[in-house]
């Protein structure tokens, strides 16, 4: 199995402009943060996103799915009981990007894209200051 997708990703999902429920462009692109775990191709995690539509608190969802090579498939289950959303994507750019389609079964679909966040460095590594060239010379 190739490199895991475990970690934090930031992305956006987009509603289709040509769908009758979005004829006036009411459903705007929505940013999200995904935190994935992966063990032997089984993917889990959670997604958080702002509630742009209704102005409520941040929305949360659980993620369950799988990865097979560069293909990722998962179901997003919103904590508020909203419809399940299926995601199918392709992992690219040296495992730094995932792009694909989402769909609500029996309803509508759109596209999504997410990018891997750079891992944070340990505090002690961030605190190390580099000395200028020659600063340690005793000549």
Coordinates of C-alpha atoms in Angstrom, one line a residue:
X1 CA 0.0 0.0 0.0
X2 CA 1.4 3.4 -0.9
X3 CA 1.8 6.4 1.4
X4 CA -1.1 7.1 3.8
X5 CA -3.4 10.1 3.5
X6 CA -3.5 10.5 7.3
X7 CA -3.3 14.0 8.5
X8 CA -5.0 17.4 8.0
X9 CA -6.3 18.6 4.7
X10 CA -8.1 21.9 3.7
X11 CA -10.5 22.0 0.8
X12 CA -13.6 23.3 -0.8
X13 CA -16.7 21.7 -2.2
X14 CA -18.7 23.3 -4.9
X15 CA -22.4 23.1 -5.8
X16 CA -23.4 22.9 -9.5
X17 CA -24.7 26.1 -11.0
X18 CA -26.9 24.3 -13.4
X19 CA -29.0 22.5 -10.8
X20 CA -32.6 23.7 -10.2
X21 CA -32.0 24.0 -6.5
X22 CA -29.0 26.4 -7.2
X23 CA -30.4 28.4 -10.1
X24 CA -29.8 31.7 -8.3
X25 CA -26.3 30.7 -7.0
X26 CA -27.5 30.6 -3.4
X27 CA -25.4 27.5 -2.6
X28 CA -21.9 29.0 -2.6
X29 CA -18.5 27.0 -2.5
X30 CA -17.9 25.8 1.0
X31 CA -14.4 25.5 2.6
X32 CA -13.7 22.6 5.0
X33 CA -11.0 21.0 7.1
X34 CA -10.6 17.3 7.0
X35 CA -8.7 15.2 9.5
X36 CA -8.1 11.7 8.1
X37 CA -6.8 8.6 9.7
X38 CA -5.8 5.6 7.6
X39 CA -4.9 2.0 8.6
X40 CA -4.3 -0.6 5.8
X41 CA -6.4 1.4 3.4
X42 CA -9.3 1.9 5.7
X43 CA -10.0 5.7 6.1
X44 CA -11.8 7.4 9.0
X45 CA -11.8 10.9 10.5
X46 CA -13.9 14.0 10.7
X47 CA -14.7 17.1 8.7
X48 CA -15.5 20.6 10.0
X49 CA -17.0 23.4 7.9
X50 CA -18.8 26.7 8.4
X51 CA -22.5 26.9 8.1
X52 CA -22.7 29.5 5.3
X53 CA -26.3 28.6 4.4
X54 CA -28.1 29.0 7.7
X55 CA -25.6 31.0 9.7
X56 CA -25.5 28.4 12.5
X57 CA -22.5 27.1 14.4
X58 CA -19.7 25.2 12.6
X59 CA -20.9 21.9 11.2
X60 CA -19.1 18.6 11.9
X61 CA -19.3 15.2 10.2
X62 CA -17.7 11.7 10.5
X63 CA -15.8 10.1 7.6
X64 CA -15.7 6.4 6.8
X65 CA -14.2 4.9 3.7
X66 CA -11.2 3.4 1.9
X67 CA -8.2 4.2 -0.2
X68 CA -7.0 1.9 -2.9
X69 CA -3.8 3.3 -4.6
X70 CA -4.7 6.8 -5.8
X71 CA -8.5 6.3 -5.4
X72 CA -10.3 7.6 -2.3
X73 CA -13.9 6.8 -1.5
X74 CA -15.6 7.9 1.7
X75 CA -19.0 8.7 3.1
X76 CA -19.5 11.9 5.1
X77 CA -22.1 11.5 7.9
X78 CA -23.1 14.9 9.2
X79 CA -23.5 15.1 13.0
X80 CA -26.7 17.1 12.6
X81 CA -28.5 14.3 10.8
X82 CA -28.4 15.8 7.3
X83 CA -28.1 13.6 4.2
X84 CA -25.2 11.3 3.8
X85 CA -22.7 12.5 1.2
X86 CA -20.5 10.1 -0.9
X87 CA -17.1 11.4 -2.1
X88 CA -15.0 9.8 -4.8
X89 CA -11.6 11.3 -5.5
X90 CA -8.2 10.9 -7.1
X91 CA -5.1 11.5 -5.1
X92 CA -2.4 13.4 -7.1
X93 CA 0.6 15.8 -6.8
X94 CA 2.8 13.5 -4.8
X95 CA -0.1 12.8 -2.3
X96 CA -0.7 16.6 -1.7
X97 CA -4.0 17.0 -3.6
X98 CA -7.3 15.1 -3.8
X99 CA -9.9 16.1 -6.4
X100 CA -13.2 14.5 -7.3
X101 CA -17.0 14.5 -7.1
X102 CA -19.4 14.4 -4.2
X103 CA -23.0 13.3 -4.4
X104 CA -26.1 13.0 -2.3
X105 CA -27.8 9.8 -3.3
X106 CA -31.0 10.5 -5.2
X107 CA -30.3 14.2 -5.2
X108 CA -27.5 16.2 -6.6
X109 CA -23.7 16.3 -6.9
X110 CA -20.8 18.6 -7.3
X111 CA -17.0 18.8 -7.2
X112 CA -14.4 19.0 -4.4
X113 CA -10.7 19.6 -4.0
X114 CA -8.5 19.4 -1.0
X115 CA -4.8 20.0 -0.3
X116 CA -2.7 18.4 2.4
X117 CA -1.6 20.8 5.2
X118 CA 2.1 20.9 5.8
X119 CA 2.9 19.0 9.0
X120 CA 3.8 21.3 11.9
X121 CA 7.3 21.1 13.3
X122 CA 8.0 20.3 16.9
X123 CA 8.4 23.3 19.2
X124 CA 12.1 22.6 19.8
X125 CA 12.7 22.5 16.0
X126 CA 11.0 25.8 15.4
X127 CA 13.0 27.4 18.3
X128 CA 16.4 26.4 16.8
X129 CA 18.0 29.5 15.3
X130 CA 20.6 29.1 12.6
X131 CA 24.0 30.7 13.2
X132 CA 25.4 32.9 10.4
X133 CA 28.2 31.2 8.4
X134 CA 31.5 31.5 10.4
X135 CA 29.7 32.4 13.7
X136 CA 31.2 29.4 15.4
X137 CA 34.8 29.8 14.1
X138 CA 37.5 30.5 16.7
X139 CA 40.1 31.7 14.2

